[in-house]
Short mmCIF file of C-alpha atoms in Angstrom, two decimals:
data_model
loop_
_atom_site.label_atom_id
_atom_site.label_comp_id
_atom_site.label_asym_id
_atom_site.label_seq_id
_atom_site.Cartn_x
_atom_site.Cartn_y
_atom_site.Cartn_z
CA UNK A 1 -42.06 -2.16 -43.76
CA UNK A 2 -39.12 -2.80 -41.72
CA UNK A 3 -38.75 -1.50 -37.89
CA UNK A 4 -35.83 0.64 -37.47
CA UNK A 5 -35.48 0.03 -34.15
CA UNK A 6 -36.13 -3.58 -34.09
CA UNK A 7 -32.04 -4.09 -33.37
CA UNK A 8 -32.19 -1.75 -30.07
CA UNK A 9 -35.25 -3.55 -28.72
CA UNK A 10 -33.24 -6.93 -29.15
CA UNK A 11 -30.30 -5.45 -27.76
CA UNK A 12 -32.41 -3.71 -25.07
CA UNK A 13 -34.09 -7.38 -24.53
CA UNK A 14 -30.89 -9.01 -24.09
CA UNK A 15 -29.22 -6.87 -22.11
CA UNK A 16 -32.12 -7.22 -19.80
CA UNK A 17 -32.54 -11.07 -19.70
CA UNK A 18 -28.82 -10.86 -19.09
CA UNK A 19 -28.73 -8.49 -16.14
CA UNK A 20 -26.62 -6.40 -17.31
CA UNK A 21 -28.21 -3.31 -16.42
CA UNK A 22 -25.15 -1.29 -16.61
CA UNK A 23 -24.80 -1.78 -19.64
CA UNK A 24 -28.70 -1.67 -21.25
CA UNK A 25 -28.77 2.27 -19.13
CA UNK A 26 -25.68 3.13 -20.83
CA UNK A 27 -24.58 1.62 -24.20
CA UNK A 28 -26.67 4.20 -26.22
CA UNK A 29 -24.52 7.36 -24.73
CA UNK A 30 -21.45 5.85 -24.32
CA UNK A 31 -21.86 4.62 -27.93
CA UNK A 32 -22.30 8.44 -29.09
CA UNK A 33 -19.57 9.25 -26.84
CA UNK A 34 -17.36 6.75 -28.77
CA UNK A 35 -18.40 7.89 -31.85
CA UNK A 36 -17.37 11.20 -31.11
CA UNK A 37 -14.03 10.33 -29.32
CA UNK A 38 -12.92 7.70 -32.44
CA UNK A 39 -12.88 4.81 -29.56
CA UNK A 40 -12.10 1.84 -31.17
CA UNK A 41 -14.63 -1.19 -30.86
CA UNK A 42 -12.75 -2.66 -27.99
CA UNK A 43 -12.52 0.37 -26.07
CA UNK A 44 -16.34 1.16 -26.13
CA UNK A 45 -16.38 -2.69 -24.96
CA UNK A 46 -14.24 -2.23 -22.15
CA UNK A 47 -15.63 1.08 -20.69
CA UNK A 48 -18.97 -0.72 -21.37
CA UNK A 49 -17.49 -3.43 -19.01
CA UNK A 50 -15.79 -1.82 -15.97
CA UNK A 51 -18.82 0.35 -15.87
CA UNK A 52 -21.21 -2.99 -15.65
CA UNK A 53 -18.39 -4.78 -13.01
CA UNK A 54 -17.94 -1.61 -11.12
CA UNK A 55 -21.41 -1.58 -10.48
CA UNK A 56 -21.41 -4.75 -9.53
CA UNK A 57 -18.68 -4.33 -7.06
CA UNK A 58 -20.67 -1.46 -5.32
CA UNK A 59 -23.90 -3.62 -4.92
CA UNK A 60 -21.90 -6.35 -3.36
CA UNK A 61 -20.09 -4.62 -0.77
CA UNK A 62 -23.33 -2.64 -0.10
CA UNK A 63 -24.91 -6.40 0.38
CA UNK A 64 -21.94 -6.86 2.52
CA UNK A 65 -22.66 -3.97 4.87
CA UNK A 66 -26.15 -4.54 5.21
CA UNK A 67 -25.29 -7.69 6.43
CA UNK A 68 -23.55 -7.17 8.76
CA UNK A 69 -25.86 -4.98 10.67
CA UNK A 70 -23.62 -2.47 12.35
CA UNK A 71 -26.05 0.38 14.23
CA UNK A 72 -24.12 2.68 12.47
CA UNK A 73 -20.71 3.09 9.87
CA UNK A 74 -17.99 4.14 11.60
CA UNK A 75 -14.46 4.78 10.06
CA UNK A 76 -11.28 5.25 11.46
CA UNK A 77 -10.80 8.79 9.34
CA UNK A 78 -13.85 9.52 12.24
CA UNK A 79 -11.63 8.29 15.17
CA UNK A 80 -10.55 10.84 17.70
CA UNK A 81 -6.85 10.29 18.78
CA UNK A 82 -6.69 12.79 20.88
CA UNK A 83 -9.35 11.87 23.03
CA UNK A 84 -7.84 8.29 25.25
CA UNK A 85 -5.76 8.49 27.62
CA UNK A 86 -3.60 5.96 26.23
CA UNK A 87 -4.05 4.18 23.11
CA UNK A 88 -1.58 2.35 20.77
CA UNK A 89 -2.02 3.81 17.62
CA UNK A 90 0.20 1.85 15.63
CA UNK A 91 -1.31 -1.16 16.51
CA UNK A 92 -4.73 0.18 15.69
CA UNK A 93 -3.61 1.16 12.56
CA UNK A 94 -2.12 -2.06 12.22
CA UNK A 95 -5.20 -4.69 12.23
CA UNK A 96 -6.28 -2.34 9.47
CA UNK A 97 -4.54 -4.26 7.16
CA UNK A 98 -6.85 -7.03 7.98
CA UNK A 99 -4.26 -9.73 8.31
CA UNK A 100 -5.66 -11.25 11.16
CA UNK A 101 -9.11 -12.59 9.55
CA UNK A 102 -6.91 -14.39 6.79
CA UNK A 103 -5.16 -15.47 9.83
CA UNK A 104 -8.70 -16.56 11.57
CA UNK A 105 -7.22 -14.96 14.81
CA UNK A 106 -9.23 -12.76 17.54
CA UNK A 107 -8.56 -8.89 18.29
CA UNK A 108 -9.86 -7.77 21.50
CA UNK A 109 -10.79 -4.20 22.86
CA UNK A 110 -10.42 -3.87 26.26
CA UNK A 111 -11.03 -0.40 28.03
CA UNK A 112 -13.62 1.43 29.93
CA UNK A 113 -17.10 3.20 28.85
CA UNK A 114 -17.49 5.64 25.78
CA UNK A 115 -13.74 5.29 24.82
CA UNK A 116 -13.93 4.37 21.12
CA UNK A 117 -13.84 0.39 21.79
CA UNK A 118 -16.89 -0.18 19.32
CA UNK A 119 -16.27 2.65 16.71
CA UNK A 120 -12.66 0.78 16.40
CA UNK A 121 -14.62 -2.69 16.02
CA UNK A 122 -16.81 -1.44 13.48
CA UNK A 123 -14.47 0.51 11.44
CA UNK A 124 -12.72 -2.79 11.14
CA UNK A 125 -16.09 -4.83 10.28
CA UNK A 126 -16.55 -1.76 7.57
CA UNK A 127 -12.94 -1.94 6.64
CA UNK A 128 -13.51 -5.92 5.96
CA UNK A 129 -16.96 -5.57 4.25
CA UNK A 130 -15.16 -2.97 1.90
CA UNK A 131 -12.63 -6.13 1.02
CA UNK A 132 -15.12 -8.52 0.61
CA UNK A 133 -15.22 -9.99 3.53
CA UNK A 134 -18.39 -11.56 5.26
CA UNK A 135 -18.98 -9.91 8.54
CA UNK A 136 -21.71 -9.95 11.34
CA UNK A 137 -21.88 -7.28 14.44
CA UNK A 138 -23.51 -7.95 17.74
CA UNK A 139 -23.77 -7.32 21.00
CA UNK A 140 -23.35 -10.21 23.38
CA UNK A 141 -26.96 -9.95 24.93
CA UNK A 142 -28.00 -10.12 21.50
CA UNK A 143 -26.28 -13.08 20.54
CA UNK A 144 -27.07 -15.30 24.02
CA UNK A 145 -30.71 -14.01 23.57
CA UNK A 146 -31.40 -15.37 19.80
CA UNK A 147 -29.76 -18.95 20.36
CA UNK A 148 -31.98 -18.75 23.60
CA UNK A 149 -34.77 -18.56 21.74
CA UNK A 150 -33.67 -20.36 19.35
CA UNK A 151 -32.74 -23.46 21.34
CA UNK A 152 -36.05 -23.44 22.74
CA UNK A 153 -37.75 -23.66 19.06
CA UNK A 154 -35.32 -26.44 17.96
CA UNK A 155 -33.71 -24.26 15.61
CA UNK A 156 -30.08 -24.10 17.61
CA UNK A 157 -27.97 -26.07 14.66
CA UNK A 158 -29.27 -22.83 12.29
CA UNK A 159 -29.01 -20.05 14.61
CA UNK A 160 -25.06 -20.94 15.56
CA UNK A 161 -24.45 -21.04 11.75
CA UNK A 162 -25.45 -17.48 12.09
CA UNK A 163 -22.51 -16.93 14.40
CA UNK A 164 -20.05 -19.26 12.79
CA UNK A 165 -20.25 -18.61 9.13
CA UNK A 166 -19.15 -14.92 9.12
CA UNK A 167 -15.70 -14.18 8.19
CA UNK A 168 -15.50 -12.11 10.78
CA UNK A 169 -17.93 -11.74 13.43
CA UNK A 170 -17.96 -8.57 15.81
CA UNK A 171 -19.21 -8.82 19.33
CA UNK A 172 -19.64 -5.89 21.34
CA UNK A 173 -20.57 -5.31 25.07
CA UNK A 174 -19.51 -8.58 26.55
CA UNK A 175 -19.40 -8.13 29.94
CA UNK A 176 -21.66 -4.31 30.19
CA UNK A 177 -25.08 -6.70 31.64
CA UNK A 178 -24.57 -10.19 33.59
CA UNK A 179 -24.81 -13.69 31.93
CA UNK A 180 -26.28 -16.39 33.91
CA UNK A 181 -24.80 -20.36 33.30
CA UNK A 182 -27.40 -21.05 30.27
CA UNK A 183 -26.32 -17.86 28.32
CA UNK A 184 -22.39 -18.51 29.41
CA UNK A 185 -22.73 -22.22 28.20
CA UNK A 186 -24.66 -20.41 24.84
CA UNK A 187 -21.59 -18.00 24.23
CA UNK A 188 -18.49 -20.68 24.76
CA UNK A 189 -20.17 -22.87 22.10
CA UNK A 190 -20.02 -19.62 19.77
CA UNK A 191 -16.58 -19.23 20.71
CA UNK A 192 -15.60 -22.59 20.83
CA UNK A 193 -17.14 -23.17 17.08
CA UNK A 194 -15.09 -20.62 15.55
CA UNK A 195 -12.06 -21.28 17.37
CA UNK A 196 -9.27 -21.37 14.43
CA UNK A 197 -12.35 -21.14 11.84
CA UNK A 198 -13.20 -17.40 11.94
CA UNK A 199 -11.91 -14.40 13.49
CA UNK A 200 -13.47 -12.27 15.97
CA UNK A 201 -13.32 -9.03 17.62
CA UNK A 202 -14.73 -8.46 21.09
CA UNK A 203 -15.38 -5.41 22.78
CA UNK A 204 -15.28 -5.34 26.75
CA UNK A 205 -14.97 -2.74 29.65
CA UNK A 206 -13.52 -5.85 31.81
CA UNK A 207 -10.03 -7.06 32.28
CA UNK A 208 -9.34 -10.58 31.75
CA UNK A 209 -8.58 -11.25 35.25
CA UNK A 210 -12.43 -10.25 35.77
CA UNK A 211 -14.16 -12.41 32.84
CA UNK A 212 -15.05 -15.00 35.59
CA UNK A 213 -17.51 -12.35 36.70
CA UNK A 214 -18.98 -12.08 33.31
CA UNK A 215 -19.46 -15.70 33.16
CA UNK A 216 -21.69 -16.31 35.87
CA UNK A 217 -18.60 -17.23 38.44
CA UNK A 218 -17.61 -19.85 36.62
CA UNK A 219 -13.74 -20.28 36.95
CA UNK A 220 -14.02 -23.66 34.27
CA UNK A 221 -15.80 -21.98 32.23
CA UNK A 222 -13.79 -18.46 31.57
CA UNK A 223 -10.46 -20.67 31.79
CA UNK A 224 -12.35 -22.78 28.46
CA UNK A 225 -13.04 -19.54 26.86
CA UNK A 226 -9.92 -17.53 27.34
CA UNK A 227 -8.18 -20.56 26.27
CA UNK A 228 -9.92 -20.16 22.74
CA UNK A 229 -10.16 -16.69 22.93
CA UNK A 230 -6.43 -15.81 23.14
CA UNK A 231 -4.58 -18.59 21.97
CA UNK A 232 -4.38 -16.56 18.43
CA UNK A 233 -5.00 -12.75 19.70
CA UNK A 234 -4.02 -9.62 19.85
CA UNK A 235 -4.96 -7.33 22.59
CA UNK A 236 -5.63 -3.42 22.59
CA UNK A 237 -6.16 -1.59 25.81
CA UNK A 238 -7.65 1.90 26.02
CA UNK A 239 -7.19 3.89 28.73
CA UNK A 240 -9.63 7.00 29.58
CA UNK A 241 -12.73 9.07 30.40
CA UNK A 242 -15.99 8.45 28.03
CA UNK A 243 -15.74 10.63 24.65
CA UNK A 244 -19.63 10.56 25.00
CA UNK A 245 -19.04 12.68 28.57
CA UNK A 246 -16.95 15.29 27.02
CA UNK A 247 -18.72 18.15 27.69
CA UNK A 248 -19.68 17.31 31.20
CA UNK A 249 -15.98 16.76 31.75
CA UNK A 250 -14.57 19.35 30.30
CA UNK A 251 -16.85 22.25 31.38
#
């Protein structure tokens, strides 16, 4: 005797072996929805498909923000205007568009503590991620401290692929703790690496005219990196008292 549902289990199968899992938890009920509706063969294909590639598209830009390790998803819907002193919205608003990563060119948040410089920077990592874009967020300590290591286990060529291959790599904080000669030498190979190859945003709470202090004194050295830094930039400077303070201030 013949099993009914010998066809199902091969489509089941097949659909399986294929990875199309889209499409083995849904064909049955979007076939009786079809039925119903009069959908021609083609259409009950082509929901069948954007369902499976819509899926698809979800899991890889949830790949891509997991990834890129941001300590937490910021928008800029979540941004409060109101709160800087002085901010160029337009120009925020702006780099949104995301030109400057097909551009490989730097963006740069300068401004003071608790102002919004790293919600902007990661709302523009999220805002790449959602586009398909590879991205990578860390802080600077982080960054000098794993090629450390990394240099000292002979593993240096892999760990700066780390840093380079990105899209778009996000580095906060530079310039919040000091960096001695070893992790300034550590950080302008980083930069100099991705130089016209990637873009980058930096966050810092120090003027340019002050980055010598954040590389260990080193006049050479911050000249090198600036060089890199902002031959294909664009600047934004916030002005004002930390968002995170709010309450203390205002009361």
């Amino acid at each position: 005797m013949s099993d009914k549902k010998e066809p199902q289990r091969g489509i089941d199968q097949n659909l399986t072996y294929l990875k199309l899992s889209f499409m083995h938890d849904n064909y049955q009920q979007m076939a009786t929805e079809a039925a119903k509706k009069h959908y021609s063969h083609v259409d009950y294909l082509e929901r069948l498909v954007e369902g499976e590639a819509a899926m698809r598209r979800d899991h890889f830009i949830e790949r891509k923000v997991r990834l890129a390790r941001f300590p937490v998803i910021k928008t800029l819907d979540q941004f409060t205007w109101s709160w800087p002193k002085n901010i160029n919205r337009l120009q925020v608003q702006n780099l949104f568009r995301l030109t400057f990563i097909k551009e490989k060119s730097n963006v740069i948040f300068l401004g003071g503590v608790g102002i919004g410089k790293t919600h902007l920077a990661s709302a523009l990592g999220y805002a790449a991620c959602l586009k398909g874009y590879s991205v990578l967020f860390a802080t600077a300590i982080d960054v000098i401290n794993t090629l450390t290591s990394a240099q000292a286990a002979g593993g240096m060529k892999q760990a700066l692929k780390k840093y380079t291959r990105p899209a778009l790599l996000i580095l906060d904080e530079l310039g919040f703790l000091p960096i001695d000669k070893k992790g300034a030498d550590l950080l302008f190979q980083v930069f100099s690496l991705r130089y016209e190859q990637g873009a980058l945003v930096i966050t810092s709470n120090r003027a340019f005219k002050d980055w010598p202090e954040i590389f260990n004194n080193d006049s050479t050295l911050t000249s090198a990196i600036l060089d890199r830094v902002l031959h294909h930039a664009e600047t934004v400077v916030i002005e004002g008292k930390s968002y995170r303070m709010r309450d203390k201030i205002e009361s």
